[in-house]
Short mmCIF file of C-alpha atoms in Angstrom, two decimals:
data_model
loop_
_atom_site.label_atom_id
_atom_site.label_comp_id
_atom_site.label_asym_id
_atom_site.label_seq_id
_atom_site.Cartn_x
_atom_site.Cartn_y
_atom_site.Cartn_z
CA MET U 455 0.00 0.00 0.00
CA PRO U 456 1.47 3.42 -0.92
CA SER U 457 2.33 5.53 2.05
CA ASP U 458 -0.15 8.23 1.09
CA GLU U 459 -2.95 5.67 1.45
CA LEU U 460 -2.03 4.55 4.97
CA PRO U 461 -4.63 5.50 7.60
CA TRP U 462 -2.01 7.20 9.71
CA THR U 463 -0.46 9.50 7.12
CA GLU U 464 -0.44 13.26 7.70
CA HIS U 465 0.03 16.35 5.63
CA PRO U 466 3.63 17.61 5.94
CA GLN U 467 2.50 21.00 7.26
CA GLN U 468 0.70 19.32 10.16
CA ARG U 469 3.96 18.12 11.68
CA ASP U 470 4.78 21.49 13.24
CA GLU U 471 1.28 22.95 13.53
CA SER U 472 -0.55 20.34 15.60
CA ALA U 473 1.63 20.40 18.72
CA ASP U 474 -0.20 21.58 21.84
CA LEU U 475 2.21 23.76 23.78
CA GLY U 476 -0.39 25.39 26.00
CA LEU U 477 -1.05 28.53 23.97
CA LEU U 478 -4.68 28.49 25.12
CA ALA U 479 -3.91 26.87 28.46
CA PRO U 480 -1.91 29.31 30.57
CA SER U 481 -3.29 27.45 33.59
CA TRP U 482 -0.75 24.68 32.99
CA ALA U 483 1.66 25.99 30.36
CA GLY U 484 5.25 25.78 31.52
CA SER U 485 4.45 23.78 34.65
CA ALA U 486 6.36 20.68 35.70
CA VAL U 487 3.19 18.64 35.25
CA ALA U 488 2.85 19.84 31.66
CA GLY U 489 6.17 18.27 30.74
CA LEU U 490 5.55 15.07 32.66
CA THR U 491 2.15 14.53 31.05
CA GLY U 492 3.12 15.46 27.50
CA ASP U 493 3.55 12.92 24.73
CA ALA U 494 7.25 12.63 25.51
CA GLY U 495 6.43 11.95 29.15
CA TYR U 496 3.92 9.27 28.20
CA LEU U 497 6.38 7.69 25.77
CA ARG U 498 8.99 7.57 28.53
CA ALA U 499 6.47 5.88 30.84
CA LEU U 500 5.40 3.35 28.20
CA LEU U 501 8.99 2.33 27.64
CA ASP U 502 9.61 2.14 31.39
CA ALA U 503 6.57 -0.11 31.78
CA GLU U 504 7.79 -2.48 29.07
CA ALA U 505 11.30 -2.66 30.49
CA ALA U 506 10.01 -3.24 34.03
CA LEU U 507 7.83 -6.12 32.83
CA THR U 508 10.78 -7.91 31.24
CA ARG U 509 12.90 -7.36 34.35
CA ALA U 510 10.11 -8.73 36.54
CA GLN U 511 9.88 -11.87 34.42
CA ALA U 512 13.63 -12.30 34.48
CA ALA U 513 13.65 -12.01 38.26
CA LEU U 514 11.23 -14.97 38.43
CA GLY U 515 13.09 -17.03 35.85
CA LEU U 516 10.49 -16.43 33.15
CA ALA U 517 12.98 -14.65 30.89
CA PRO U 518 16.78 -14.62 30.63
CA ARG U 519 18.62 -11.80 32.36
CA SER U 520 20.11 -10.86 29.03
CA ALA U 521 16.58 -10.10 27.81
CA ALA U 522 15.98 -7.80 30.77
CA ALA U 523 19.24 -6.00 30.08
CA ALA U 524 18.57 -5.64 26.36
CA VAL U 525 14.99 -4.39 26.74
CA THR U 526 15.97 -1.98 29.51
CA ALA U 527 18.81 -0.59 27.39
CA ALA U 528 16.60 -0.19 24.33
CA ALA U 529 13.84 1.42 26.38
CA ALA U 530 16.36 3.93 27.72
CA GLU U 531 16.57 5.49 24.27
CA PRO U 532 13.22 7.25 23.79
CA HIS U 533 14.74 9.45 21.11
CA ARG U 534 14.66 6.42 18.82
CA HIS U 535 10.86 6.52 18.90
CA ASP U 536 8.92 9.32 17.24
CA ALA U 537 5.85 10.15 19.31
CA ARG U 538 4.05 11.75 16.38
CA THR U 539 4.50 8.72 14.17
CA LEU U 540 3.40 6.43 16.96
CA ALA U 541 0.30 8.56 17.48
CA LEU U 542 -0.67 8.29 13.85
CA ARG U 543 0.05 4.57 13.68
CA ALA U 544 -2.04 4.10 16.85
CA ARG U 545 -5.13 4.85 14.79
CA THR U 546 -4.85 1.39 13.23
CA ALA U 547 -4.84 -0.50 16.54
CA GLY U 548 -6.67 2.00 18.71
CA ASN U 549 -3.80 2.60 21.12
CA PRO U 550 -0.10 3.54 20.92
CA VAL U 551 1.23 0.38 22.58
CA VAL U 552 0.87 -1.80 19.50
CA PRO U 553 3.17 0.27 17.25
CA LEU U 554 5.54 0.95 20.14
CA VAL U 555 5.96 -2.77 20.83
CA ALA U 556 6.85 -3.31 17.17
CA ASP U 557 9.46 -0.56 17.29
CA LEU U 558 10.86 -1.66 20.66
CA THR U 559 11.11 -5.26 19.48
CA ALA U 560 13.11 -4.10 16.46
CA ALA U 561 15.39 -2.01 18.68
CA VAL U 562 16.04 -4.99 20.97
CA ALA U 563 16.70 -7.22 17.99
CA ASP U 564 19.38 -4.81 16.85
CA ARG U 565 21.11 -5.38 20.19
CA ASP U 566 20.44 -9.08 20.73
CA PRO U 567 18.23 -10.90 18.20
CA GLY U 568 17.91 -13.89 20.50
CA VAL U 569 15.94 -12.02 23.18
CA ALA U 570 13.66 -9.82 21.05
CA ALA U 571 10.79 -12.25 21.59
CA TYR U 572 10.69 -11.34 25.29
CA VAL U 573 9.49 -7.81 24.59
CA HIS U 574 5.91 -7.48 25.86
CA ARG U 575 5.65 -11.24 26.31
CA GLY U 576 2.40 -12.31 27.99
CA ALA U 577 1.04 -8.78 28.34
CA THR U 578 -1.79 -6.97 26.62
CA SER U 579 -1.77 -3.37 25.45
CA GLN U 580 -3.90 -2.22 28.36
CA ASP U 581 -1.41 -3.64 30.85
CA ILE U 582 1.29 -1.39 29.48
CA LEU U 583 -0.80 1.72 28.89
CA ASP U 584 -2.48 1.55 32.31
CA THR U 585 0.88 1.00 34.01
CA ALA U 586 2.40 3.87 32.05
CA THR U 587 -0.54 6.08 32.98
CA MET U 588 -0.03 5.30 36.66
CA LEU U 589 3.67 6.13 36.28
CA VAL U 590 2.77 9.44 34.65
CA CYS U 591 0.27 10.17 37.42
CA ALA U 592 2.79 9.30 40.12
CA ARG U 593 5.45 11.52 38.60
CA ALA U 594 2.97 14.35 38.16
CA LEU U 595 1.68 14.11 41.72
CA ASP U 596 5.25 14.15 43.00
CA THR U 597 5.41 17.74 41.76
CA VAL U 598 1.89 18.73 42.83
CA LEU U 599 2.27 17.62 46.45
CA PRO U 600 5.27 19.87 47.20
CA ASP U 601 3.42 22.84 45.69
CA LEU U 602 0.47 22.14 47.98
CA ALA U 603 2.84 21.89 50.95
CA ARG U 604 4.38 25.25 50.04
CA THR U 605 0.92 26.77 49.75
CA ALA U 606 -0.07 25.45 53.17
CA ALA U 607 3.12 26.78 54.73
CA ALA U 608 2.55 30.24 53.26
CA LEU U 609 -1.03 30.25 54.52
CA ARG U 610 0.14 29.23 57.97
CA ARG U 611 2.33 32.34 58.11
CA THR U 612 -0.48 34.53 56.82
CA ALA U 613 -3.04 33.15 59.26
CA ALA U 614 -0.69 33.57 62.21
CA GLU U 615 0.24 37.13 61.22
CA HIS U 616 -3.39 38.17 60.75
CA ARG U 617 -4.89 36.11 63.55
CA ASP U 618 -6.67 39.17 64.94
CA THR U 619 -6.98 41.36 61.83
CA PRO U 620 -10.70 42.25 61.70
CA MET U 621 -12.66 42.23 58.47
CA ALA U 622 -16.25 41.94 57.39
CA GLY U 623 -17.59 38.44 57.10
CA ARG U 624 -19.81 38.19 54.04
CA THR U 625 -22.70 35.87 53.32
CA LEU U 626 -24.71 35.88 50.09
CA THR U 627 -22.37 38.74 48.97
CA GLN U 628 -23.45 41.05 51.84
CA HIS U 629 -21.86 42.05 55.15
CA ALA U 630 -22.79 39.50 57.80
CA VAL U 631 -20.81 39.76 61.07
CA PRO U 632 -17.16 40.61 61.73
CA THR U 633 -14.52 37.94 61.32
CA THR U 634 -10.73 37.96 60.97
CA PHE U 635 -8.54 37.53 57.97
CA GLY U 636 -6.52 35.05 59.97
CA LEU U 637 -9.56 32.79 60.24
CA LYS U 638 -10.18 33.06 56.53
CA ALA U 639 -6.57 32.17 55.72
CA ALA U 640 -6.69 29.29 58.21
CA GLY U 641 -9.74 27.99 56.37
CA TRP U 642 -7.92 28.13 53.05
CA ARG U 643 -5.02 26.25 54.61
CA SER U 644 -7.34 23.58 55.97
CA LEU U 645 -8.70 22.92 52.48
CA VAL U 646 -5.20 22.77 51.01
CA LEU U 647 -4.12 20.25 53.64
CA ASP U 648 -7.25 18.19 52.95
CA ALA U 649 -6.32 18.19 49.27
CA HIS U 650 -2.74 17.20 50.06
CA ASP U 651 -3.94 14.31 52.22
CA ARG U 652 -6.26 13.01 49.51
CA LEU U 653 -3.68 13.24 46.75
CA ALA U 654 -0.97 11.69 48.91
CA SER U 655 -3.26 8.78 49.73
CA VAL U 656 -4.11 8.23 46.08
CA ARG U 657 -0.45 8.59 45.09
CA ALA U 658 0.60 5.86 47.50
CA ALA U 659 -2.06 3.49 46.12
CA LEU U 660 -1.45 3.96 42.38
CA PRO U 661 -1.18 0.38 41.10
CA VAL U 662 0.66 -1.43 38.39
CA GLN U 663 -1.56 -3.17 35.84
CA LEU U 664 -0.98 -6.74 34.72
CA GLY U 665 -3.60 -9.25 33.70
CA GLY U 666 -2.91 -10.40 30.18
CA ALA U 667 -5.59 -10.71 27.54
CA ALA U 668 -8.58 -11.06 29.87
CA GLY U 669 -7.22 -10.54 33.36
CA THR U 670 -6.23 -14.16 34.13
CA LEU U 671 -2.44 -13.93 33.57
CA ALA U 672 -2.87 -17.12 31.55
CA ALA U 673 -0.19 -16.32 28.99
CA PHE U 674 2.49 -16.03 31.65
CA HIS U 675 1.53 -19.45 32.96
CA ALA U 676 1.55 -20.85 29.42
CA TYR U 677 5.03 -19.55 28.63
CA ALA U 678 6.35 -20.81 31.95
CA GLU U 679 4.91 -24.26 31.33
CA ALA U 680 6.21 -24.38 27.77
CA GLU U 681 9.76 -23.57 28.85
CA ASP U 682 9.83 -25.65 32.03
CA GLY U 683 7.81 -28.62 30.82
CA ARG U 684 5.54 -28.64 33.86
CA PRO U 685 2.71 -26.50 35.24
CA PRO U 686 3.95 -23.45 37.13
CA ALA U 687 3.25 -22.83 40.79
CA PRO U 688 -0.27 -21.54 41.46
CA ASP U 689 1.10 -18.31 42.96
CA LEU U 690 3.08 -17.39 39.85
CA GLY U 691 0.64 -14.64 38.92
CA SER U 692 0.66 -12.99 42.31
CA ARG U 693 4.46 -13.20 42.55
CA LEU U 694 4.80 -11.67 39.09
CA LEU U 695 2.41 -8.84 40.01
CA ALA U 696 4.40 -8.12 43.15
CA ARG U 697 7.71 -8.11 41.28
CA TYR U 698 6.33 -5.92 38.51
CA ALA U 699 5.10 -3.46 41.13
CA ALA U 700 8.53 -3.41 42.74
CA GLU U 701 10.21 -2.76 39.40
CA THR U 702 7.95 0.22 38.65
CA GLY U 703 7.67 1.65 42.16
CA LEU U 704 3.88 1.33 42.01
CA ALA U 705 1.54 -0.59 44.30
CA ALA U 706 0.60 -4.23 43.69
CA PRO U 707 -3.16 -4.59 43.10
CA ALA U 708 -5.19 -7.45 44.49
CA LEU U 709 -6.67 -8.03 41.04
CA PRO U 710 -6.07 -6.89 37.49
CA TRP U 711 -8.24 -3.80 37.10
CA HIS U 712 -8.87 -3.62 33.35
CA THR U 713 -12.56 -2.96 34.02
CA LEU U 714 -12.33 -2.27 37.75
CA ARG U 715 -11.42 1.39 37.47
CA THR U 716 -11.20 2.32 41.15
CA PRO U 717 -7.65 3.73 40.82
CA VAL U 718 -8.68 6.17 38.11
CA ALA U 719 -11.92 7.12 39.83
CA ASP U 720 -10.16 7.74 43.13
CA LEU U 721 -7.59 9.91 41.39
CA ALA U 722 -10.33 11.79 39.55
CA GLY U 723 -12.07 12.58 42.82
CA ALA U 724 -8.87 13.73 44.50
CA LEU U 725 -7.96 15.95 41.55
CA ALA U 726 -11.44 17.49 41.47
CA PHE U 727 -11.31 18.13 45.21
CA THR U 728 -7.87 19.71 44.94
CA ALA U 729 -8.89 21.98 42.09
CA GLY U 730 -12.01 22.99 44.01
CA ALA U 731 -10.09 23.63 47.23
CA LEU U 732 -7.67 25.89 45.41
CA GLY U 733 -10.61 27.41 43.57
CA LYS U 734 -12.13 28.50 46.89
CA LEU U 735 -8.93 30.35 47.73
CA ALA U 736 -8.88 31.93 44.28
CA ALA U 737 -12.54 32.95 44.44
CA ASP U 738 -11.97 34.80 47.71
CA VAL U 739 -8.85 36.52 46.40
CA LEU U 740 -10.70 37.60 43.26
CA THR U 741 -13.54 39.06 45.32
CA LEU U 742 -11.40 40.77 47.94
CA SER U 743 -9.08 42.27 45.34
CA ARG U 744 -11.88 44.12 43.56
CA THR U 745 -11.13 47.82 43.27
CA GLU U 746 -14.03 48.81 45.50
CA LEU U 747 -12.90 46.37 48.23
CA GLY U 748 -9.11 46.47 47.90
CA GLU U 749 -8.52 44.17 50.86
CA LEU U 750 -6.03 41.94 48.99
CA THR U 751 -3.75 42.23 45.99
CA GLU U 752 -1.54 39.72 44.27
CA GLY U 753 2.14 40.33 44.76
CA SER U 754 2.71 40.75 41.04
CA GLY U 755 -0.46 40.93 39.03
CA GLY U 756 -0.86 41.00 35.30
CA GLY U 757 -1.32 44.00 33.06
CA SER U 758 -3.97 44.91 30.54
CA SER U 759 -3.45 45.32 26.80
CA ALA U 760 -5.67 48.42 26.82
CA MET U 761 -5.75 49.94 30.31
CA PRO U 762 -2.41 50.98 31.82
CA HIS U 763 -3.83 51.37 35.34
CA LYS U 764 -4.88 47.75 35.76
CA THR U 765 -3.03 45.10 37.76
CA ASN U 766 -5.12 42.00 37.28
CA PRO U 767 -5.19 39.06 39.74
CA VAL U 768 -3.93 36.68 37.07
CA ARG U 769 -2.89 33.76 39.24
CA ALA U 770 -6.22 33.66 41.02
CA THR U 771 -7.92 33.89 37.64
CA LEU U 772 -6.02 30.89 36.28
CA ILE U 773 -6.74 28.85 39.41
CA ALA U 774 -10.43 29.73 39.15
CA ALA U 775 -10.44 28.62 35.50
CA ALA U 776 -8.92 25.27 36.43
CA ALA U 777 -11.41 24.78 39.25
CA ARG U 778 -14.26 25.10 36.78
CA GLN U 779 -12.86 22.52 34.38
CA VAL U 780 -11.58 19.64 36.50
CA PRO U 781 -14.96 18.55 37.96
CA GLY U 782 -16.29 18.03 34.44
CA LEU U 783 -13.25 15.96 33.51
CA ALA U 784 -13.71 13.94 36.69
CA ALA U 785 -17.28 13.23 35.64
CA VAL U 786 -16.02 11.63 32.43
CA LEU U 787 -13.58 9.50 34.42
CA TYR U 788 -16.30 8.41 36.82
CA GLY U 789 -18.43 7.52 33.82
CA SER U 790 -15.77 5.07 32.67
CA LEU U 791 -16.45 2.94 35.75
CA ALA U 792 -19.32 1.46 33.75
CA ALA U 793 -16.98 -0.66 31.61
CA GLU U 794 -18.32 -3.84 30.08
CA ASP U 795 -16.78 -7.34 30.00
CA GLU U 796 -13.12 -7.99 30.87
CA ARG U 797 -11.79 -5.33 28.51
CA PRO U 798 -14.00 -2.42 27.44
CA ALA U 799 -14.49 -0.74 24.10
CA GLY U 800 -14.58 3.01 24.54
CA ALA U 801 -14.80 3.36 28.33
CA TRP U 802 -11.05 2.82 28.75
CA HIS U 803 -10.19 4.95 25.75
CA ALA U 804 -12.36 7.79 27.04
CA GLU U 805 -10.15 8.16 30.12
CA TRP U 806 -6.87 9.04 28.49
CA GLN U 807 -7.22 12.70 27.54
CA PRO U 808 -9.53 13.81 30.41
CA LEU U 809 -7.13 12.32 32.94
CA ARG U 810 -4.17 14.08 31.37
CA ASP U 811 -6.09 17.36 31.26
CA ALA U 812 -7.16 17.00 34.89
CA LEU U 813 -3.57 16.35 35.96
CA ARG U 814 -2.31 19.34 34.01
CA LEU U 815 -4.96 21.73 35.27
CA THR U 816 -4.57 20.66 38.88
CA GLY U 817 -0.80 20.75 38.66
CA GLY U 818 -0.89 24.22 37.15
CA ALA U 819 -3.34 25.40 39.81
CA ALA U 820 -1.07 24.07 42.57
CA ARG U 821 1.90 25.88 41.06
CA ASP U 822 -0.06 29.12 40.81
CA ALA U 823 -1.43 28.76 44.35
CA ALA U 824 2.08 28.39 45.75
CA GLU U 825 3.16 31.57 43.96
CA LEU U 826 -0.02 33.45 44.86
CA THR U 827 0.10 32.72 48.58
CA ALA U 828 3.83 33.33 48.87
CA HIS U 829 3.42 36.92 47.67
CA LEU U 830 -0.16 37.80 48.65
CA ARG U 831 -0.47 41.36 49.93
CA VAL U 832 -2.96 42.02 52.74
CA HIS U 833 -4.39 45.50 53.41
CA PRO U 834 -5.77 45.65 56.99
CA HIS U 835 -6.66 49.34 56.70
CA ARG U 836 -9.03 48.62 53.81
CA MET U 837 -10.52 45.74 55.73
CA ARG U 838 -11.27 48.10 58.60
CA GLN U 839 -12.69 50.75 56.30
CA ASN U 840 -15.04 48.23 54.73
CA LEU U 841 -15.94 46.82 58.13
CA ASP U 842 -17.05 50.31 59.21
CA ALA U 843 -18.83 51.07 55.94
CA THR U 844 -22.31 50.21 57.23
CA GLY U 845 -22.02 52.35 60.34
CA GLY U 846 -22.47 49.51 62.77
CA LEU U 847 -25.03 47.37 60.95
CA VAL U 848 -22.48 44.58 60.84
CA VAL U 849 -22.98 44.05 64.61
CA THR U 850 -26.79 44.09 64.76
CA GLU U 851 -26.69 40.43 65.78
CA ARG U 852 -24.76 41.50 68.86
CA LEU U 853 -27.24 44.30 69.57
CA VAL U 854 -30.13 41.83 69.41
CA ALA U 855 -28.41 39.76 72.10
CA ALA U 856 -27.85 42.83 74.28
CA LEU U 857 -31.45 44.07 73.94
CA THR U 858 -32.95 40.66 74.55
CA ALA U 859 -32.23 41.05 78.25
CA LEU U 860 -34.30 44.28 78.26
CA THR U 861 -37.17 43.49 75.91
CA GLY U 862 -37.19 39.78 75.13
CA ARG U 863 -35.81 38.24 71.96
CA ALA U 864 -38.78 38.82 69.66
CA GLU U 865 -39.07 42.51 70.57
CA ALA U 866 -35.30 42.99 70.35
CA ARG U 867 -35.29 41.55 66.85
CA ARG U 868 -38.21 43.80 65.85
CA ILE U 869 -36.43 46.85 67.20
CA LEU U 870 -33.20 46.09 65.31
CA ASP U 871 -35.06 45.23 62.11
CA THR U 872 -36.80 48.58 62.27
CA ALA U 873 -33.62 50.49 63.11
CA ALA U 874 -31.66 48.82 60.32
CA ARG U 875 -34.38 49.61 57.80
CA ARG U 876 -34.50 53.24 58.87
CA THR U 877 -30.74 53.49 58.60
CA ALA U 878 -30.88 52.34 54.98
CA GLU U 879 -34.03 54.21 53.94
CA ARG U 880 -33.32 57.55 55.61
CA ASP U 881 -29.51 57.52 55.44
CA ILE U 882 -29.07 58.12 59.14
CA GLU U 883 -26.56 56.61 61.55
CA LEU U 884 -27.50 53.42 63.34
CA PRO U 885 -27.26 54.94 66.86
CA ALA U 886 -29.79 57.62 65.93
CA ALA U 887 -32.12 55.12 64.28
CA LEU U 888 -31.79 52.80 67.25
CA ASP U 889 -32.49 55.56 69.77
CA GLU U 890 -35.58 56.59 67.84
CA THR U 891 -36.82 53.02 67.62
CA LEU U 892 -36.16 52.32 71.28
CA ASN U 893 -38.16 55.39 72.29
CA GLU U 894 -41.06 54.04 70.29
CA ALA U 895 -40.72 50.54 71.66
CA LEU U 896 -43.09 50.97 74.66
CA PRO U 897 -44.93 54.30 74.19
CA THR U 898 -47.62 55.72 76.47
CA ALA U 899 -50.68 53.79 75.42
CA PRO U 900 -54.43 54.43 75.58
CA CYS U 901 -56.10 53.31 78.75
CA GLU U 902 -57.42 50.12 77.27
CA ALA U 903 -53.98 49.05 76.02
CA LEU U 904 -52.24 49.25 79.41
CA PRO U 905 -50.90 45.98 80.83
CA MET U 906 -53.65 44.96 83.27
CA ALA U 907 -55.76 41.91 83.78
CA PRO U 908 -58.88 41.92 81.56
CA GLU U 909 -61.30 42.13 84.49
CA ALA U 910 -59.47 45.17 85.90
CA LEU U 911 -59.80 46.97 82.59
CA LEU U 912 -63.57 46.70 82.92
CA THR U 913 -63.82 48.29 86.37
CA ALA U 914 -60.81 50.49 87.18
CA PRO U 915 -60.87 54.14 86.15
CA CYS U 916 -58.10 55.07 83.72
CA GLU U 917 -56.32 57.37 86.18
CA ASP U 918 -55.96 54.50 88.65
CA ARG U 919 -54.23 52.18 86.27
CA PRO U 920 -50.41 51.83 86.30
CA ALA U 921 -48.30 53.98 84.02
CA PRO U 922 -46.57 52.17 81.14
CA PRO U 923 -42.92 51.26 81.70
CA GLU U 924 -40.16 53.46 80.34
CA ALA U 925 -38.70 52.58 76.95
CA PRO U 926 -35.64 50.31 77.15
CA SER U 927 -32.35 52.11 76.68
CA LEU U 928 -28.62 51.52 76.39
CA SER U 929 -26.12 53.96 77.85
CA PRO U 930 -23.96 55.83 75.33
CA SER U 931 -20.80 54.09 76.53
CA ARG U 932 -22.43 50.67 76.33
CA LEU U 933 -23.75 51.41 72.86
CA ARG U 934 -20.30 52.50 71.66
CA GLN U 935 -18.89 49.27 73.03
CA LEU U 936 -21.53 47.18 71.31
CA LEU U 937 -21.01 48.97 67.99
CA ASP U 938 -17.26 48.30 67.91
CA PRO U 939 -16.90 45.42 65.42
CA THR U 940 -13.50 44.42 66.79
CA GLY U 941 -15.22 43.43 70.01
CA TYR U 942 -17.47 40.94 68.25
CA LEU U 943 -15.05 38.40 66.83
CA GLY U 944 -16.26 35.48 68.89
CA ALA U 945 -13.81 32.57 68.99
CA ALA U 946 -12.01 33.59 65.79
CA GLY U 947 -8.58 33.80 67.40
CA ALA U 948 -8.95 30.50 69.23
CA LEU U 949 -10.18 28.83 66.04
CA VAL U 950 -7.10 30.07 64.18
CA ASP U 951 -4.86 28.70 66.91
CA ARG U 952 -6.61 25.36 66.78
CA ALA U 953 -6.40 25.17 62.97
CA LEU U 954 -2.68 25.95 62.99
CA GLU U 955 -2.02 23.01 65.29
CA ARG U 956 -2.50 20.78 62.25
CA PRO U 957 0.92 20.26 60.67
CA GLU U 958 1.64 20.45 56.98
CA HIS U 959 3.98 18.09 55.18
CA PRO U 960 7.44 19.41 54.30
CA ALA U 961 7.54 20.65 50.72
CA GLN U 962 10.28 18.18 49.83
CA GLU U 963 8.43 15.18 51.27
CA LEU U 964 7.12 12.76 48.66
CA PRO U 965 5.03 9.62 49.11
#
């Protein structure tokens, strides 16, 4: 067949124009994860998986040691394999392992023709691609985890420094009650540590894949029997799995997981959680760095192509973009749990690109979060200005509690509701509105409305009935105290202290 009729041919101009370098993906462009999850990174992992399999078989006497040496040496030369050509040839078989095995076998034959037959012996394509994917994931997570640790460490410093820095707590976009920036930063840190714990747990459990054609390891038994002349030991499969895991540095699974996709689903969930946790941090930074709030700024924001005055919160923006994409990718990966038979058609294939994208986006977000938190600038004076912007309305919850002792809870709430409404409608200060409302709380009432027993109202003359009580009041000094938002921070400081007792992992620590 002429080359221009092969299903994997390409137009010459496509060779340089189809590479994805992250032009439209600044969230992950240039990150360590981007390189580790690129085609070159996957090719490296595929070759490592093949070499490890031959070494594992040699260790159990299922292949000569010379085969292990030859395959390992050939696999150590990824430059001999063109990823683009492999990608195009993969269209014929549906995955890149088939053409890679052909090329690797030829490379081993050049070194030692007598051991070329041991390349990929007993395995199926999914064994190698799944194992390579787990290697890629492990290598990617080994860069993400330190970034998360650095982020947590930076947030620890920020939370401790601003333990008692007051700011407005906001619910449903509006001022609620006072809080502290230290408590907010401690909350961010808690989420980051939760993400680190989940990813570290998944990283430690990433398994090797080995099952053969239908998950029974039958081919390995068959080759062992053919060479030895007698049936192999019943535990051959489990011993081979364990040795293969040791050779790759991955975990040994209890079963081949061709259609038991727990490892991928668990990773998908951890990646989605991590992106969301970092997205919470980014969402708060984006809100608090608005011009009209000005409570935070990024240490070195980005510029605008049109407006010289702007310093955009670019890192928070990129993290927020990643947080919106990863959950959708995780949904695709969860969907692949519904895989039919012992090897699926489509469900497995649907995982490849979403998993790579999720790794890249989460890795990029972790990188950006580490940079963002290391240089985040906090503006306590703006926090205080915004806290005072409502003239005391931010502490009406506290005033309700104080008035309850004088009027009862229901009446106290009515009084503060009325005072708050008057403050907004008539543009007057809360103390004035409150004083006016308090004076109206228990006015002099008509005779029939005075607090007496019903039978007394029928017989006693009006002048003999008791005078109504005086309106409840708060002294000016007590009112000033109650209106000070810094005096209504509850257990914020103690909560920060408690949160910071939780240690983070050293940035250099890997699973």
